[in-house]
């Protein structure tokens, strides 16, 4: 594997030449510059089409139609965009997905709805199961919901270079488990867990599962209906390129619509918002999980990425993602391992999501130096350099140039 050919720039050029999705990269703003972007798993690049959509919206729908826009589609956007994400990316039949709130707020709403329901049915279900190295928002919410409800947390010990598997979950769930909160792709290691298997393990114990899809949606195929999932939430500003702070999407399986009640009971989730009457009566269907006025501006950019993802198909996106991460692992082995760095992501492609993390004690300084030279990965303590390889906007040549820069910065500190 340390054959010189692995690291040849000509190899990157050949991989790009053979990549059926290569041409789509030019649709992204900045693709023409030498900047290397390795953080599409944190903030996706904008599509060029988005500049036109935003300008058109200000001049047309917003500036021209004004408040009539609410009756001309804006009010339904949370559900229509949700259905597109559901169909193209996460395996959800229509009527089960929505867009709105931040990921954090939507996770809170759905987790609270789930534990409230579970405790109504069986007050002895007093535990929430969550990974001890899961994304902070997920852990903090589990803690605060447990405190609000007088529940306990059961922490799953997570390996920083791995994630939670079915056997580990099986050992943690039981008759006291109300809810399992899990990331499909671990934000640190990119460990890709088996959604169907872990959902089944939780269900066998009578627990509900809330999947955090923030690092999967748009990069890894997800099959929520096929898994028999209960609930899911994901980010739209990562692999869905919705722009900074774009609203989250959520999924509630149809079988739960009539039994779950979410805690943020705003007027938009009411059965008849414009009656403006006394008392809260939830809407039917997934609409009851909405709370306030739909974030219409925030849903514009993601529609351009959805256009592209629908055109390409998530299976082809995953194929390219696997090729990109495999190439990054090869280059890390050839160039960075001799300098003391280690790959802290699964080597088995079946267990790897869309990014690759490389550990070295000096990666914090290396990341700062890389940013200064227009190579943009991100850094996660302790010592983790994350290479987020957004499949449609990242080329093999970019991976080559970026890893070569990491090698140079590490070598300068050896
Ligand atoms: C990015 C991310 C979030 C972000 O939540 P926000 O409310 O959008 O800040 C939550 N969970 C996971 C697993 C993430 O990767």
XYZ file of C-alpha atoms and ligand atoms in Angstrom:
429
model
C 0.000 0.000 0.000
C 2.986 2.321 0.414
C 3.705 1.796 -3.271
C 4.621 5.244 -4.631
C 1.769 4.995 -7.116
C -0.817 5.341 -4.354
C 0.352 8.887 -3.760
C 0.870 9.961 -7.376
C -1.145 12.973 -8.455
C -1.766 11.083 -11.705
C -3.775 8.544 -9.729
C -6.111 11.265 -8.437
C -6.513 12.550 -11.982
C -7.380 9.053 -13.192
C -9.947 8.597 -10.414
C -11.551 11.927 -11.322
C -11.569 11.003 -15.001
C -13.366 7.733 -14.209
C -15.860 9.341 -11.789
C -19.347 9.550 -13.349
C -20.312 12.315 -10.897
C -17.208 14.459 -11.441
C -18.943 17.077 -13.590
C -21.428 17.985 -10.839
C -18.628 19.574 -8.805
C -18.681 22.610 -11.111
C -22.209 23.377 -9.952
C -20.867 24.473 -6.555
C -19.658 27.970 -5.726
C -15.885 28.058 -5.362
C -15.198 24.818 -7.241
C -13.020 26.767 -9.679
C -10.592 27.885 -6.955
C -7.686 25.837 -5.572
C -9.209 25.894 -2.076
C -9.554 22.398 -0.605
C -12.797 21.928 1.275
C -12.965 19.039 3.729
C -15.869 20.247 5.819
C -18.940 19.489 3.751
C -20.068 17.340 6.687
C -20.283 20.489 8.797
C -21.350 23.182 6.321
C -21.921 22.149 2.719
C -20.787 24.464 -0.073
C -23.541 26.484 -1.751
C -24.729 25.542 -5.226
C -24.475 28.229 -7.878
C -28.185 27.768 -8.522
C -28.840 28.943 -4.977
C -27.657 32.491 -5.712
C -30.343 32.765 -8.400
C -32.977 31.157 -6.224
C -32.307 33.548 -3.347
C -32.318 36.632 -5.578
C -35.430 35.424 -7.369
C -37.169 34.840 -4.096
C -36.451 38.323 -2.770
C -37.568 39.996 -5.992
C -40.441 37.658 -6.791
C -42.165 35.593 -4.149
C -41.250 37.703 -1.152
C -41.042 41.156 -2.739
C -43.889 40.648 -5.190
C -46.318 38.208 -3.676
C -45.723 39.400 -0.106
C -48.114 37.905 2.432
C -50.011 36.070 -0.316
C -46.981 33.751 -0.384
C -48.274 31.956 2.696
C -51.310 30.753 0.757
C -49.265 30.069 -2.369
C -47.050 27.335 -0.974
C -44.993 28.675 1.924
C -47.279 27.238 4.580
C -46.926 23.749 3.133
C -43.170 23.925 2.498
C -42.225 22.141 5.752
C -44.182 19.121 4.560
C -43.456 19.288 0.822
C -39.701 19.658 1.328
C -39.892 17.034 4.084
C -41.541 14.601 1.674
C -38.816 15.186 -0.913
C -36.112 14.402 1.668
C -38.167 11.407 2.758
C -38.501 9.986 -0.760
C -35.036 10.735 -2.133
C -32.833 10.210 0.875
C -34.263 8.528 3.957
C -36.799 5.983 2.757
C -39.902 7.643 4.178
C -43.273 7.343 2.454
C -45.123 10.686 2.113
C -46.727 12.369 5.086
C -44.147 11.424 7.710
C -41.444 14.081 7.368
C -41.232 17.789 8.111
C -38.715 20.627 8.053
C -38.486 23.168 10.832
C -36.670 24.239 14.006
C -32.987 23.615 14.629
C -31.762 20.045 14.895
C -31.418 20.555 18.625
C -34.974 21.800 19.108
C -36.485 19.127 16.906
C -34.534 16.411 18.715
C -35.908 17.773 21.971
C -39.482 17.832 20.698
C -39.434 14.284 19.369
C -37.508 12.818 22.307
C -39.914 14.438 24.750
C -42.912 13.256 22.753
C -41.539 9.714 22.819
C -40.761 9.510 26.533
C -44.052 11.189 27.475
C -45.892 8.568 25.464
C -43.861 5.659 26.813
C -44.400 6.774 30.397
C -48.140 7.186 29.851
C -48.330 3.601 28.630
C -45.904 2.149 31.196
C -44.630 4.346 34.044
C -41.894 1.813 34.841
C -40.080 2.719 31.628
C -37.775 5.227 33.223
C -34.550 5.048 31.212
C -33.126 6.861 28.218
C -30.230 5.111 26.498
C -27.663 7.347 24.787
C -24.023 7.121 23.681
C -21.490 8.651 26.066
C -19.507 10.093 23.146
C -22.445 11.075 20.971
C -22.721 14.641 19.660
C -23.003 17.052 22.618
C -26.493 18.316 21.830
C -27.829 14.758 21.931
C -26.217 14.026 25.307
C -27.223 17.349 26.840
C -30.836 16.956 25.718
C -31.009 13.431 27.107
C -29.780 14.801 30.426
C -32.289 17.618 30.572
C -35.232 15.458 29.489
C -34.307 12.865 32.112
C -34.196 15.642 34.718
C -37.571 17.063 33.608
C -39.243 13.665 33.717
C -37.479 12.150 36.743
C -35.881 9.534 34.493
C -32.425 7.938 34.428
C -29.795 7.823 31.713
C -28.029 4.667 30.663
C -24.829 5.609 28.871
C -23.457 3.399 26.116
C -19.645 3.444 26.298
C -18.446 4.515 22.859
C -15.044 3.870 21.362
C -13.830 7.177 19.886
C -12.761 5.415 16.689
C -15.943 3.345 16.493
C -19.580 3.472 17.535
C -22.495 1.512 18.930
C -23.332 -1.940 17.537
C -26.311 -4.235 18.031
C -24.715 -6.419 20.720
C -23.796 -3.401 22.795
C -27.293 -2.007 22.518
C -28.866 -5.380 23.359
C -26.922 -5.459 26.615
C -28.176 -1.991 27.565
C -31.914 -2.091 26.835
C -34.624 -3.792 28.832
C -38.083 -3.394 30.366
C -37.062 -0.028 31.851
C -35.962 1.521 28.564
C -38.296 4.200 27.251
C -36.152 5.676 24.486
C -32.922 4.956 22.677
C -31.239 8.006 21.121
C -28.600 7.077 18.554
C -26.578 8.636 15.755
C -26.646 6.658 12.517
C -23.152 7.922 11.588
C -20.970 8.896 14.559
C -19.892 12.510 14.236
C -16.386 11.802 15.466
C -15.353 8.530 13.814
C -17.927 8.249 10.994
C -18.826 4.769 12.332
C -21.946 3.690 10.434
C -24.265 1.637 12.542
C -26.862 -0.845 11.305
C -30.128 1.081 11.465
C -32.381 -1.909 10.880
C -30.608 -4.146 13.397
C -30.448 -1.579 16.178
C -34.050 -0.515 15.649
C -35.075 -4.172 16.014
C -33.020 -4.564 19.196
C -34.697 -1.521 20.752
C -38.156 -2.678 19.687
C -37.583 -6.163 21.099
C -37.129 -4.456 24.457
C -40.266 -2.341 23.972
C -38.249 0.862 23.553
C -38.692 3.569 20.936
C -35.733 4.793 18.872
C -34.899 8.339 17.825
C -32.272 8.334 15.083
C -29.991 11.328 14.641
C -29.234 11.355 10.913
C -27.190 14.564 10.885
C -24.101 12.879 9.461
C -25.944 10.459 7.191
C -28.633 12.292 5.290
C -27.417 13.131 1.802
C -24.327 10.924 2.032
C -25.396 7.475 3.237
C -28.625 5.718 2.222
C -31.178 5.561 5.023
C -34.334 3.425 4.994
C -36.489 4.594 7.887
C -39.694 2.841 6.825
C -37.718 -0.313 6.042
C -36.002 -0.229 9.427
C -39.368 0.180 11.140
C -37.959 3.346 12.718
C -40.054 5.445 15.062
C -38.479 8.884 14.907
C -35.561 10.627 13.228
C -34.015 14.079 13.003
C -31.239 15.348 10.759
C -29.338 18.445 9.703
C -29.889 20.212 6.407
C -26.790 22.425 6.387
C -24.325 19.514 6.231
C -24.743 17.169 3.243
C -27.965 18.939 2.196
C -26.147 22.255 1.629
C -28.999 24.278 3.106
C -26.694 27.041 4.365
C -25.640 28.136 7.841
C -28.412 27.572 10.353
C -30.847 26.028 7.857
C -33.692 24.219 9.647
C -33.659 20.526 10.505
C -35.817 17.799 9.076
C -37.683 15.281 11.165
C -39.511 11.990 10.671
C -42.338 10.519 12.704
C -43.617 7.114 11.581
C -47.287 7.355 10.623
C -48.298 4.819 13.279
C -47.245 7.310 15.964
C -49.048 10.403 14.674
C -52.162 10.003 16.763
C -50.455 8.932 19.966
C -47.482 11.278 20.303
C -47.858 14.830 21.561
C -44.878 17.140 21.263
C -44.149 19.719 23.946
C -43.775 22.937 21.911
C -47.457 23.463 21.223
C -47.410 26.502 18.963
C -50.158 27.712 16.698
C -48.767 26.184 13.481
C -49.143 22.695 14.916
C -52.766 23.413 15.822
C -55.597 21.712 13.937
C -56.893 25.100 12.783
C -54.208 27.778 13.207
C -56.239 30.631 11.784
C -59.249 29.979 13.992
C -56.997 31.356 16.729
C -59.308 29.785 19.261
C -58.886 28.842 22.897
C -56.984 25.702 23.812
C -54.558 23.593 21.828
C -55.879 20.856 19.575
C -53.083 19.197 17.586
C -53.349 18.948 13.814
C -53.687 15.524 12.283
C -50.714 13.794 10.694
C -47.143 14.953 10.894
C -48.242 18.612 10.923
C -48.796 18.385 14.680
C -45.030 18.251 15.160
C -44.647 21.783 13.766
C -44.577 24.650 16.225
C -44.179 28.122 14.735
C -44.064 29.978 11.439
C -42.224 27.921 8.782
C -38.615 29.069 8.142
C -39.213 29.707 4.439
C -35.930 31.517 3.705
C -34.028 28.743 5.425
C -35.610 26.114 3.184
C -34.537 27.672 -0.130
C -30.946 26.499 -0.588
C -31.670 22.911 0.408
C -34.167 22.680 -2.459
C -31.313 23.167 -4.938
C -29.326 20.366 -3.333
C -32.438 18.195 -3.331
C -32.806 18.837 -7.072
C -29.252 17.595 -7.563
C -29.562 14.626 -5.185
C -32.812 13.539 -6.840
C -31.117 13.721 -10.220
C -28.040 11.727 -9.167
C -29.624 9.308 -6.681
C -28.341 8.465 -3.218
C -26.920 5.093 -4.325
C -24.496 6.794 -6.729
C -23.643 9.361 -4.054
C -22.761 6.550 -1.636
C -20.609 4.820 -4.254
C -18.571 7.977 -4.746
C -18.442 8.628 -1.009
C -16.927 5.188 -0.428
C -14.341 5.766 -3.154
C -13.394 9.164 -1.690
C -13.036 7.903 1.876
C -11.107 4.792 0.739
C -8.701 7.058 -1.147
C -8.288 9.339 1.872
C -7.512 6.302 4.061
C -4.933 5.069 1.544
C -3.229 8.462 1.440
C -3.330 8.764 5.231
C -1.666 5.348 5.530
C 0.993 6.209 2.979
C 1.741 9.785 3.989
C 0.590 10.396 7.550
C 1.106 7.076 9.342
C 4.919 7.350 8.953
C 4.615 10.712 10.751
C 2.810 9.138 13.700
C -0.828 9.738 12.683
C -3.506 7.038 12.866
C -6.804 6.597 11.053
C -9.551 6.814 13.698
C -12.437 5.772 11.441
C -13.585 2.276 10.496
C -11.469 0.666 7.775
C -14.336 -1.593 6.749
C -16.233 0.460 4.139
C -19.523 -1.096 5.272
C -18.979 0.534 8.660
C -17.844 3.939 7.424
C -19.950 7.025 6.728
C -18.874 10.038 4.688
C -15.865 11.345 6.583
C -12.489 10.132 7.787
C -10.827 11.149 11.037
C -7.064 11.076 11.461
C -5.515 11.381 14.905
C -2.243 12.989 15.874
C -1.451 14.905 19.068
C -0.579 18.031 17.062
C -3.645 18.141 14.830
C -5.017 21.277 16.491
C -2.029 23.340 15.322
C -1.986 21.523 12.006
C -5.619 22.467 11.406
C -4.925 26.143 12.084
C -1.981 26.068 9.663
C -4.106 24.322 7.026
C -6.896 26.899 7.282
C -4.317 29.637 6.723
C -3.347 27.966 3.440
C -6.927 27.377 2.230
C -7.158 23.716 3.145
C -10.246 23.422 5.336
C -10.816 20.296 7.418
C -12.078 20.606 10.991
C -10.664 19.616 14.312
C -12.247 17.716 17.184
C -10.509 17.162 20.485
C -8.526 15.124 21.295
C -6.231 15.256 18.284
C -8.827 14.473 15.622
C -8.557 15.984 12.139
C -11.879 15.372 10.366
C -11.882 15.098 6.592
C -15.479 15.564 5.482
C -15.690 14.507 1.833
C -19.028 15.707 0.514
C -19.464 13.399 -2.470
C -20.896 15.814 -5.033
C -18.585 18.729 -4.312
C -15.276 16.957 -3.614
C -12.826 15.703 -6.237
C -10.104 13.103 -5.869
C -7.581 15.778 -6.850
C -8.845 17.831 -3.899
C -8.330 14.863 -1.556
C -4.817 14.438 -2.924
C -3.914 18.125 -2.547
C -5.411 18.293 0.931
C -3.691 15.200 2.287
C -0.408 16.397 0.792
C -0.844 19.638 2.741
C -1.586 17.707 5.948
C 1.591 15.714 5.379
C 3.634 18.895 4.892
C 2.250 20.514 8.050
C 2.797 17.378 10.129
C 6.305 16.918 8.735
C 7.145 20.528 9.615
C 6.306 19.673 13.243
C 8.037 16.284 13.399
C -24.441 18.812 13.507
C -25.166 17.965 14.489
C -26.174 18.507 15.297
C -26.431 19.990 15.215
O -27.526 20.483 15.868
P -27.907 22.030 15.647
O -29.101 22.237 16.459
O -28.122 22.219 14.174
O -26.739 22.842 16.092
C -26.852 17.649 16.140
N -26.553 16.330 16.216
C -25.557 15.786 15.452
C -25.239 14.335 15.549
C -24.843 16.599 14.573
O -23.864 16.085 13.835
